[in-house]
Tab-separated table of C-alpha atoms in Angstrom:
chain	number	residue	atom	x	y	z
A	297	MET	CA	0.000	0.000	0.000
A	298	ALA	CA	1.150	3.528	-0.749
A	299	LEU	CA	0.256	6.776	0.998
A	300	GLU	CA	-1.360	9.339	-1.290
A	301	LEU	CA	-2.213	12.893	-0.243
A	302	THR	CA	-3.858	15.800	-2.050
A	303	ASN	CA	-1.309	18.586	-2.403
A	304	THR	CA	-2.947	22.022	-2.333
A	305	LEU	CA	0.005	23.461	-4.261
A	306	THR	CA	-0.507	21.178	-7.276
A	307	ARG	CA	-4.249	20.478	-6.765
A	308	ARG	CA	-3.490	16.784	-7.305
A	309	LYS	CA	-3.495	13.616	-5.250
A	310	GLU	CA	0.120	12.499	-5.184
A	311	LEU	CA	2.176	9.609	-3.928
A	312	PHE	CA	3.856	10.777	-0.719
A	313	GLU	CA	7.593	10.267	-0.660
A	314	PRO	CA	9.630	11.923	2.108
A	315	ARG	CA	12.770	13.879	1.331
A	316	GLN	CA	14.833	11.412	3.343
A	317	PRO	CA	14.045	7.693	3.475
A	318	ASP	CA	12.196	6.747	6.669
A	319	ARG	CA	12.267	10.327	8.038
A	320	VAL	CA	9.348	12.772	7.867
A	321	GLY	CA	9.037	16.376	9.024
A	322	MET	CA	5.583	17.926	9.411
A	323	TYR	CA	4.657	21.443	10.498
A	324	VAL	CA	1.074	22.391	11.389
A	325	CYS	CA	-0.056	25.870	12.340
A	326	GLY	CA	-1.147	25.856	15.966
A	327	PRO	CA	-3.342	28.070	18.130
A	328	THR	CA	-3.165	31.758	18.882
A	329	VAL	CA	-3.627	31.479	22.632
A	330	TYR	CA	-6.055	34.157	23.768
A	331	ASP	CA	-9.273	32.142	24.343
A	332	ARG	CA	-10.711	28.627	24.424
A	333	ALA	CA	-10.402	26.533	21.248
A	334	HIS	CA	-13.632	26.353	19.266
A	335	ILE	CA	-14.722	23.356	17.228
A	336	GLY	CA	-13.245	24.867	14.049
A	337	ASN	CA	-9.845	25.031	15.771
A	338	ALA	CA	-10.211	21.401	16.813
A	339	ARG	CA	-10.709	19.998	13.304
A	340	PRO	CA	-7.119	20.497	12.064
A	341	VAL	CA	-5.769	19.184	15.367
A	342	VAL	CA	-7.718	15.937	14.933
A	343	VAL	CA	-7.061	15.651	11.179
A	344	PHE	CA	-3.304	16.084	11.501
A	345	ASP	CA	-3.205	13.908	14.597
A	346	LEU	CA	-4.648	11.144	12.412
A	347	LEU	CA	-2.003	11.788	9.748
A	348	TYR	CA	0.711	11.788	12.430
A	349	ARG	CA	-0.476	8.373	13.671
A	350	LEU	CA	-0.483	7.052	10.116
A	351	LEU	CA	2.998	8.399	9.360
A	352	ARG	CA	4.403	6.848	12.541
A	353	ARG	CA	3.167	3.467	11.335
A	354	ARG	CA	5.088	3.802	8.064
A	355	TYR	CA	8.270	5.691	8.972
A	356	ALA	CA	10.900	5.177	11.642
A	357	GLU	CA	11.304	8.874	12.463
A	358	VAL	CA	8.497	11.428	12.313
A	359	THR	CA	8.945	14.948	13.690
A	360	TYR	CA	5.640	16.728	14.197
A	361	VAL	CA	5.939	20.451	14.961
A	362	ARG	CA	2.897	22.522	15.945
A	363	ASN	CA	3.523	26.048	17.126
A	364	ILE	CA	1.996	28.232	19.811
A	365	THR	CA	1.408	31.841	18.734
A	366	ASP	CA	1.791	33.769	21.980
A	367	VAL	CA	2.446	37.260	20.583
A	368	ASP	CA	-0.353	38.704	18.472
A	369	ASP	CA	-2.687	41.688	18.372
A	370	LYS	CA	-5.632	39.470	19.406
A	371	ILE	CA	-3.727	38.485	22.533
A	372	ILE	CA	-2.923	42.109	23.332
A	373	ALA	CA	-6.606	43.048	22.915
A	374	ALA	CA	-7.810	40.122	25.068
A	375	ALA	CA	-5.377	41.006	27.852
A	376	ALA	CA	-6.546	44.625	27.767
A	377	ARG	CA	-10.198	43.504	28.092
A	378	THR	CA	-9.522	41.283	31.095
A	379	ALA	CA	-6.760	43.377	32.696
A	380	GLU	CA	-4.719	40.153	32.821
A	381	PRO	CA	-0.956	40.154	32.234
A	382	ILE	CA	-0.205	38.780	28.776
A	383	GLU	CA	2.084	36.073	30.138
A	384	ALA	CA	-0.638	34.869	32.504
A	385	LEU	CA	-3.261	34.938	29.736
A	386	THR	CA	-1.177	32.927	27.270
A	387	ARG	CA	-0.100	30.430	29.946
A	388	ARG	CA	-3.725	29.864	31.048
A	389	THR	CA	-5.119	29.545	27.517
A	390	THR	CA	-2.279	27.246	26.424
A	391	GLN	CA	-3.054	24.924	29.330
A	392	ALA	CA	-6.747	25.026	28.393
A	393	PHE	CA	-5.901	24.191	24.771
A	394	HIS	CA	-3.834	21.201	25.864
A	395	ALA	CA	-6.586	19.933	28.157
A	396	ASP	CA	-9.248	20.213	25.456
A	397	MET	CA	-7.152	18.542	22.749
A	398	ASP	CA	-6.104	15.789	25.174
A	399	ALA	CA	-9.819	15.119	25.728
A	400	LEU	CA	-10.165	14.578	21.956
A	401	GLY	CA	-7.435	11.943	22.045
A	402	ALA	CA	-4.937	14.079	20.117
A	403	LEU	CA	-1.299	13.195	20.686
A	404	ARG	CA	0.984	16.054	21.663
A	405	PRO	CA	3.370	17.134	18.878
A	406	ASP	CA	7.028	16.219	19.178
A	407	ILE	CA	7.960	19.911	19.286
A	408	GLU	CA	5.692	22.786	20.303
A	409	PRO	CA	7.647	26.017	19.786
A	410	ARG	CA	6.371	29.287	21.232
A	411	ALA	CA	6.738	32.397	19.098
A	412	THR	CA	8.160	34.473	21.941
A	413	GLU	CA	11.035	31.999	22.285
A	414	HIS	CA	12.084	32.476	18.632
A	415	ILE	CA	12.276	36.254	18.232
A	416	ALA	CA	15.998	36.154	17.439
A	417	ALA	CA	15.364	33.666	14.613
A	418	MET	CA	12.634	35.942	13.228
A	419	VAL	CA	14.878	38.992	13.335
A	420	ALA	CA	17.604	37.050	11.512
A	421	LEU	CA	15.171	35.891	8.813
A	422	ILE	CA	13.878	39.432	8.308
A	423	GLY	CA	17.467	40.636	7.971
A	424	GLN	CA	18.046	38.074	5.210
A	425	LEU	CA	14.977	39.307	3.332
A	426	ILE	CA	16.139	42.908	3.531
A	427	GLY	CA	19.591	41.839	2.359
A	428	SER	CA	18.180	40.022	-0.665
A	429	GLY	CA	16.032	42.990	-1.677
A	430	HIS	CA	12.716	41.303	-0.869
A	431	ALA	CA	11.903	43.470	2.159
A	432	TYR	CA	12.433	47.050	3.287
A	433	ALA	CA	12.261	49.110	6.464
A	434	ALA	CA	9.913	52.091	6.701
A	435	GLU	CA	8.857	54.147	9.735
A	436	GLY	CA	9.665	51.460	12.278
A	437	HIS	CA	8.066	48.730	10.177
A	438	VAL	CA	9.639	46.110	7.958
A	439	LEU	CA	7.541	44.974	5.006
A	440	PHE	CA	7.844	42.200	2.460
A	441	HIS	CA	7.741	43.670	-1.038
A	442	VAL	CA	5.325	41.404	-2.920
A	443	PRO	CA	6.293	42.551	-6.471
A	444	ALA	CA	9.844	41.337	-5.746
A	445	MET	CA	8.513	37.747	-5.964
A	446	PRO	CA	7.163	37.203	-9.511
A	447	ASP	CA	5.250	33.974	-8.730
A	448	TYR	CA	3.663	35.192	-5.493
A	449	GLY	CA	0.182	33.665	-5.252
A	450	ALA	CA	0.979	30.175	-6.585
A	451	LEU	CA	-0.597	28.416	-3.604
A	452	SER	CA	-3.913	30.288	-3.549
A	453	ARG	CA	-4.005	30.935	-7.306
A	454	ARG	CA	-5.595	34.336	-6.816
A	455	ASN	CA	-5.028	37.306	-9.059
A	456	ARG	CA	-3.525	40.472	-7.669
A	457	ASP	CA	-6.804	42.282	-7.030
A	458	GLU	CA	-8.236	39.269	-5.199
A	459	MET	CA	-5.117	39.016	-3.080
A	460	VAL	CA	-5.138	42.658	-2.064
A	461	ALA	CA	-8.829	42.476	-1.181
A	462	GLY	CA	-8.583	39.099	0.543
A	463	ALA	CA	-5.639	40.059	2.702
A	464	ARG	CA	-7.480	43.125	4.003
A	465	VAL	CA	-4.124	44.855	3.834
A	466	GLU	CA	-3.604	48.003	5.822
A	467	VAL	CA	-3.424	51.120	3.685
A	468	ALA	CA	-0.316	52.989	4.766
A	469	PRO	CA	1.734	55.737	3.102
A	470	TYR	CA	5.029	53.995	3.913
A	471	LYS	CA	4.163	50.981	1.743
A	472	ARG	CA	5.775	50.704	-1.656
A	473	ASP	CA	2.920	48.526	-2.891
A	474	PRO	CA	-0.585	47.978	-1.446
A	475	ALA	CA	-0.012	44.198	-1.299
A	476	ASP	CA	3.151	44.473	0.832
A	477	PHE	CA	2.729	42.807	4.225
A	478	VAL	CA	4.283	43.370	7.627
A	479	LEU	CA	7.245	41.395	8.894
A	480	TRP	CA	7.974	43.629	11.885
A	481	LYS	CA	5.907	46.363	13.531
A	482	PRO	CA	6.697	48.948	16.208
A	483	SER	CA	5.383	48.447	19.756
A	484	SER	CA	4.156	51.190	22.061
A	485	PRO	CA	5.508	51.224	25.639
A	486	ASP	CA	2.467	49.290	26.923
A	487	GLN	CA	2.721	46.575	24.256
A	488	PRO	CA	5.087	43.584	24.240
A	489	GLY	CA	8.204	44.322	22.258
A	490	TRP	CA	11.792	43.318	21.586
A	491	ASN	CA	14.816	45.283	20.460
A	492	SER	CA	15.728	44.943	16.786
A	493	PRO	CA	17.766	46.809	14.139
A	494	TRP	CA	14.509	48.590	13.231
A	495	GLY	CA	13.597	49.663	16.744
A	496	ARG	CA	11.600	48.115	19.555
A	497	GLY	CA	8.745	46.089	18.131
A	498	ARG	CA	7.203	42.686	17.556
A	499	PRO	CA	6.963	40.259	14.632
A	500	GLY	CA	4.155	39.940	12.126
A	501	TRP	CA	2.176	36.700	12.279
A	502	HIS	CA	3.472	35.195	9.025
A	503	ILE	CA	7.183	35.495	9.803
A	504	GLU	CA	6.683	33.612	13.078
A	505	CYS	CA	5.846	30.303	11.359
A	506	SER	CA	8.561	30.663	8.725
A	507	ALA	CA	11.192	31.143	11.424
A	508	MET	CA	9.943	28.373	13.728
A	509	ALA	CA	9.604	25.870	10.874
A	510	ARG	CA	13.167	26.568	9.713
A	511	GLU	CA	14.492	26.322	13.260
A	512	HIS	CA	13.038	22.869	13.897
A	513	LEU	CA	12.643	21.235	10.471
A	514	GLY	CA	15.146	22.985	8.222
A	515	VAL	CA	14.805	25.066	5.060
A	516	THR	CA	12.639	22.490	3.254
A	517	PHE	CA	10.521	19.826	4.932
A	518	ASP	CA	7.885	17.314	3.889
A	519	ILE	CA	4.394	18.404	4.953
A	520	HIS	CA	2.843	21.707	5.979
A	521	GLY	CA	-0.737	21.609	7.219
A	522	GLY	CA	-3.536	23.801	8.473
A	523	GLY	CA	-7.092	24.871	7.855
A	524	LEU	CA	-8.418	26.026	4.508
A	525	ASP	CA	-8.681	29.573	5.869
A	526	LEU	CA	-4.877	29.733	6.184
A	527	ILE	CA	-4.098	29.251	2.488
A	528	PHE	CA	-4.285	32.997	1.966
A	529	PRO	CA	-2.710	35.101	3.202
A	530	HIS	CA	-0.883	33.152	5.918
A	531	HIS	CA	0.547	30.201	4.013
A	532	GLU	CA	1.027	32.218	0.849
A	533	ASN	CA	3.117	34.683	2.836
A	534	GLU	CA	5.060	31.936	4.587
A	535	ILE	CA	6.055	30.566	1.183
A	536	ALA	CA	7.094	34.016	-0.032
A	537	GLN	CA	9.257	34.770	2.998
A	538	SER	CA	10.910	31.368	3.166
A	539	ARG	CA	11.617	30.921	-0.533
A	540	CYS	CA	12.987	34.427	-0.967
A	541	ALA	CA	15.248	34.047	2.070
A	542	HIS	CA	16.622	30.734	0.840
A	543	GLY	CA	17.337	31.219	-2.829
A	544	GLY	CA	14.002	29.844	-4.024
A	545	ALA	CA	14.150	26.575	-2.064
A	546	PRO	CA	10.624	25.343	-1.340
A	547	LEU	CA	9.315	25.614	2.205
A	548	ALA	CA	7.277	22.391	2.130
A	549	ARG	CA	6.911	19.717	-0.524
A	550	VAL	CA	3.277	18.920	0.293
A	551	TRP	CA	0.608	21.360	1.501
A	552	LEU	CA	-2.506	19.917	3.154
A	553	HIS	CA	-5.607	21.839	4.172
A	554	ASN	CA	-8.752	20.702	5.942
A	555	GLY	CA	-12.157	22.125	5.056
A	556	PHE	CA	-14.296	24.524	7.051
A	557	VAL	CA	-16.594	23.578	9.905
A	558	MET	CA	-20.194	24.665	9.494
A	559	VAL	CA	-22.854	24.484	12.204
A	560	ASN	CA	-26.308	23.383	11.100
A	561	GLY	CA	-25.442	24.442	7.561
A	562	GLU	CA	-24.235	27.929	8.492
A	563	LYS	CA	-20.812	29.400	9.059
A	564	MET	CA	-19.947	29.341	12.734
A	565	ALA	CA	-20.034	32.819	14.277
A	566	LYS	CA	-20.703	34.300	17.696
A	567	SER	CA	-23.148	36.752	16.132
A	568	ALA	CA	-25.174	33.839	14.698
A	569	GLY	CA	-25.437	32.184	18.101
A	570	ASN	CA	-23.939	28.931	16.767
A	571	PHE	CA	-20.430	29.407	18.104
A	572	PHE	CA	-19.218	26.918	20.692
A	573	THR	CA	-15.953	25.689	22.091
A	574	VAL	CA	-14.685	22.185	22.708
A	575	ARG	CA	-15.082	22.897	26.415
A	576	ASP	CA	-18.755	23.785	25.855
A	577	LEU	CA	-19.358	20.359	24.329
A	578	LEU	CA	-17.425	18.500	27.019
A	579	GLU	CA	-19.322	20.292	29.762
A	580	LYS	CA	-22.632	19.396	28.096
A	581	GLY	CA	-21.658	15.763	28.555
A	582	TRP	CA	-20.338	14.839	25.097
A	583	ASP	CA	-17.345	12.539	25.437
A	584	GLY	CA	-14.109	13.527	23.699
A	585	GLU	CA	-14.181	10.374	21.556
A	586	VAL	CA	-17.662	11.294	20.350
A	587	ILE	CA	-16.436	14.750	19.315
A	588	ARG	CA	-13.364	13.222	17.649
A	589	LEU	CA	-15.403	10.715	15.633
A	590	THR	CA	-17.777	13.492	14.553
A	591	LEU	CA	-14.817	15.543	13.296
A	592	LEU	CA	-13.559	12.511	11.339
A	593	SER	CA	-16.959	11.618	9.885
A	594	ALA	CA	-16.476	13.745	6.753
A	595	HIS	CA	-13.474	13.662	4.439
A	596	TYR	CA	-10.940	16.149	5.757
A	597	ARG	CA	-10.928	18.261	2.589
A	598	GLN	CA	-14.709	18.646	2.572
A	599	PRO	CA	-16.804	21.051	4.669
A	600	LEU	CA	-18.070	19.457	7.880
A	601	ASP	CA	-21.574	20.309	9.070
A	602	PHE	CA	-21.239	19.936	12.828
A	603	THR	CA	-24.630	19.225	14.403
A	604	GLU	CA	-26.080	17.651	17.516
A	605	ARG	CA	-27.520	14.967	15.257
A	606	GLY	CA	-23.998	14.232	14.033
A	607	LEU	CA	-22.782	13.922	17.615
A	608	SER	CA	-25.660	11.555	18.410
A	609	GLN	CA	-24.826	9.432	15.371
A	610	ALA	CA	-21.170	9.268	16.442
A	611	LEU	CA	-22.231	8.251	19.948
A	612	SER	CA	-24.455	5.519	18.514
A	613	LEU	CA	-21.584	4.187	16.412
A	614	LEU	CA	-19.194	4.174	19.358
A	615	ASN	CA	-21.799	2.427	21.502
A	616	SER	CA	-22.163	-0.285	18.861
A	617	TRP	CA	-18.401	-0.735	18.526
A	618	TYR	CA	-17.717	-0.707	22.258
A	619	GLY	CA	-20.681	-3.052	22.683
A	620	ALA	CA	-19.144	-5.546	20.278
A	621	LEU	CA	-15.856	-5.382	22.198
A	622	ARG	CA	-17.597	-5.835	25.544
A	623	ASN	CA	-19.897	-8.638	24.443
A	624	ALA	CA	-17.022	-10.577	22.883
A	625	GLY	CA	-15.506	-11.041	26.344
A	626	GLY	CA	-12.025	-12.433	26.916
A	627	GLU	CA	-8.724	-11.009	25.787
A	628	ALA	CA	-8.044	-9.518	22.374
A	629	ALA	CA	-5.321	-11.023	20.236
A	630	SER	CA	-2.528	-8.630	19.345
A	631	ALA	CA	-3.209	-7.459	15.820
A	632	GLU	CA	-2.264	-4.978	13.149
A	633	PRO	CA	-5.041	-2.757	11.779
A	634	PRO	CA	-6.869	-4.647	9.006
A	635	PRO	CA	-5.480	-3.807	5.557
A	636	GLU	CA	-8.779	-2.407	4.295
A	637	VAL	CA	-8.804	0.203	7.097
A	638	VAL	CA	-5.182	1.189	6.470
A	639	ALA	CA	-5.794	1.322	2.711
A	640	ALA	CA	-8.731	3.696	3.210
A	641	LEU	CA	-6.661	6.025	5.376
A	642	GLU	CA	-3.668	5.896	3.059
A	643	ASP	CA	-5.963	6.985	0.235
A	644	ASP	CA	-5.845	10.675	1.188
A	645	LEU	CA	-7.207	10.011	4.708
A	646	ASN	CA	-10.546	8.580	3.584
A	647	THR	CA	-12.070	8.479	7.057
A	648	PRO	CA	-15.702	7.848	5.949
A	649	LEU	CA	-14.589	4.598	4.291
A	650	ALA	CA	-12.425	3.634	7.272
A	651	ILE	CA	-15.393	4.221	9.610
A	652	ALA	CA	-17.586	2.008	7.415
A	653	HIS	CA	-14.967	-0.747	7.695
A	654	LEU	CA	-15.028	-0.429	11.502
A	655	SER	CA	-18.769	-1.081	11.482
A	656	GLU	CA	-18.187	-4.155	9.310
A	657	LEU	CA	-15.561	-5.416	11.765
A	658	ALA	CA	-17.914	-4.848	14.713
A	659	SER	CA	-20.679	-6.749	12.910
A	660	ALA	CA	-18.329	-9.650	12.222
A	661	LEU	CA	-17.246	-9.691	15.876
A	662	ASN	CA	-20.863	-9.809	17.026
A	663	LYS	CA	-21.553	-12.784	14.742
A	664	ALA	CA	-18.391	-14.705	15.631
A	665	PRO	CA	-16.786	-13.502	18.898
A	666	GLY	CA	-13.129	-14.366	19.237
A	667	ALA	CA	-9.739	-13.007	20.236
A	668	THR	CA	-8.636	-12.461	16.625
A	669	ALA	CA	-11.767	-10.572	15.576
A	670	LYS	CA	-11.678	-8.513	18.767
A	671	GLY	CA	-8.031	-7.625	18.199
A	672	ALA	CA	-8.757	-6.544	14.628
A	673	LEU	CA	-11.530	-4.158	15.718
A	674	LEU	CA	-9.394	-2.723	18.519
A	675	ALA	CA	-6.436	-2.136	16.198
A	676	ALA	CA	-8.664	-0.530	13.567
A	677	GLY	CA	-10.130	1.897	16.086
A	678	GLN	CA	-6.795	2.743	17.623
A	679	VAL	CA	-5.268	3.827	14.306
A	680	LEU	CA	-8.114	6.377	14.190
A	681	GLY	CA	-7.338	7.460	17.762
A	682	LEU	CA	-10.411	5.701	19.192
A	683	PHE	CA	-11.000	2.991	21.820
A	684	GLY	CA	-8.974	4.764	24.466
A	685	GLN	CA	-11.301	3.460	27.178
A	686	ASP	CA	-12.245	0.101	28.645
A	687	PRO	CA	-15.597	-1.051	27.188
A	688	GLU	CA	-17.157	-1.629	30.609
A	689	ALA	CA	-16.080	1.834	31.775
A	690	TRP	CA	-17.415	3.333	28.549
A	691	PHE	CA	-20.941	2.122	29.197
A	692	LYS	CA	-20.890	3.053	32.880
A	693	SER	CA	-20.274	6.721	32.168
A	694	ALA	CA	-22.912	8.986	30.667
A	695	ARG	CA	-21.907	10.171	27.194
A	696	GLY	CA	-24.618	12.403	25.762
A	697	PRO	CA	-26.068	15.856	26.369
A	698	GLY	CA	-27.038	16.389	29.983
A	699	ALA	CA	-24.839	13.480	31.019
A	700	ALA	CA	-23.075	15.521	33.638
A	701	SER	CA	-26.320	15.632	35.636
A	702	ALA	CA	-26.899	11.843	35.630
A	703	GLY	CA	-28.445	10.885	38.967
A	704	LEU	CA	-27.604	7.389	40.212
A	705	GLY	CA	-24.018	6.493	40.932
A	706	GLU	CA	-22.367	3.260	39.809
A	707	ALA	CA	-22.707	1.555	43.207
A	708	GLU	CA	-26.422	2.417	43.384
A	709	ILE	CA	-27.000	1.052	39.890
A	710	GLU	CA	-25.197	-2.187	40.703
A	711	ALA	CA	-27.257	-2.581	43.887
A	712	LEU	CA	-30.510	-2.113	41.949
A	713	ILE	CA	-29.401	-4.659	39.364
A	714	ASP	CA	-28.676	-7.161	42.154
A	715	ALA	CA	-32.152	-6.471	43.576
A	716	ARG	CA	-33.695	-7.070	40.148
A	717	ILE	CA	-31.811	-10.357	39.741
A	718	ALA	CA	-33.068	-11.476	43.163
A	719	ALA	CA	-36.647	-10.528	42.229
A	720	ARG	CA	-36.429	-12.528	38.992
A	721	GLN	CA	-35.047	-15.541	40.812
A	722	ALA	CA	-38.007	-15.277	43.218
A	723	LYS	CA	-40.300	-15.016	40.154
A	724	ASN	CA	-41.417	-11.581	41.342
A	725	PHE	CA	-41.461	-10.223	37.792
A	726	ALA	CA	-43.520	-7.168	38.716
A	727	GLU	CA	-40.755	-6.015	41.066
A	728	ALA	CA	-38.095	-6.837	38.469
A	729	ASP	CA	-39.933	-4.714	35.893
A	730	ARG	CA	-40.311	-1.889	38.419
A	731	VAL	CA	-36.544	-1.818	39.024
A	732	ARG	CA	-35.842	-1.884	35.287
A	733	GLY	CA	-38.213	1.069	34.834
A	734	LEU	CA	-36.568	2.961	37.672
A	735	LEU	CA	-33.182	2.536	36.061
A	736	LYS	CA	-34.534	3.447	32.631
A	737	ASP	CA	-35.961	6.686	34.044
A	738	ASP	CA	-32.425	7.522	35.163
A	739	GLY	CA	-31.022	6.863	31.681
A	740	VAL	CA	-29.666	3.387	32.447
A	741	VAL	CA	-30.338	0.605	29.927
A	742	LEU	CA	-30.050	-3.035	31.015
A	743	GLU	CA	-28.942	-5.831	28.718
A	744	ASP	CA	-29.762	-9.392	29.787
A	745	HIS	CA	-27.355	-11.721	28.031
A	746	ARG	CA	-28.434	-14.847	26.236
A	747	ASP	CA	-26.835	-17.140	28.797
A	748	GLY	CA	-29.382	-15.831	31.325
A	749	ARG	CA	-26.706	-15.426	33.978
A	750	ARG	CA	-25.344	-11.990	33.217
A	751	THR	CA	-26.802	-8.489	33.078
A	752	THR	CA	-24.743	-5.543	31.863
A	753	TRP	CA	-25.760	-1.933	31.737
A	754	ARG	CA	-25.009	1.304	29.977
A	755	ARG	CA	-26.084	4.893	30.166
A	756	GLU	CA	-28.103	6.298	27.299
């Protein structure tokens, strides 16, 4: 089997071949840490976590870099609103980001550089661009001169007017060209800033990723990823800076972008009332695996309509898969993921097909329980970042909306089940039915197994 990925730069699905045999470098744009991560932020984390897992299966050495942007105008504005020191704000929101992504089963990257720890590298890169004639200093700013790069726009394939409009570029008299973008900007005394040859200031957003990627992966690396919204201007500008600083050498060989997240068919926005964070969903009782499976339910390049119905469908699927694992009993044989699951994922991360194969594996396990079939289902789920919990524990924790307010505790449920078993043995079926109804009213579903000697339970 061969790994094929759709390269945004060429608009083609291509056979992936790393620059160096058995070694892969991947850079993914990370969060700007000023608030909780919303569900749109979570999609690229989950998508590229899946790719990371897949790459680690194929290659001996994979270096996954995902940055933390901790100097940005949004951060400055958020700190001003809350009267919180910037360092405290970015530390708190970074910890919150980690907690939320951990809940989704996302592995931590191998390297997580912070922008504020790489200012010297940014200043050096800007100096190279000035030296090569691709950037210039003006009134405390340093700007990249877009006309100095003849093929600027190759990634987004926009014409000049579209690029100027799409970048929402600041109109300023010190610019040589309206499309020129900021590499360095001056800081007022109350703003974070660092000394530079152009005065005290702070970096522009685009130069941060170019510098951090070079620092940790080199001039050219294998894969650069992020959301569709980053193609222009962020990734376009990264390419311009990096190529012009390094004699035209490409920044990344493959560019991958995940599609937008919609909510009930509309673009997510606070003003539309359909904006929610990962923490919102977790606090409503949705399990992290349910959220993860929902994010993987559509092909990564397609828009994802994120709905409560979609979450419920993901929960139902997970219940059926975990149920097959639980009902099979016994130990699972050690197994590799079935080839049809791996083949689906290696075909440009075809998660809908991989998910369909998981349902087929669960069905086969239900029909013919055994260690081999159980191991195959477990391995298939784990390559998708699922099945991180014991099946019995899965069903004994509430998983849906309102789950956090579930009434009866585990010990109380077990005691009621014992009372029901005793009533059935005494042929007091009215009492047994009453107990079942009491548990059902609390969202607990009983399953009497065919052997007649075992009753398991799960929360709805």
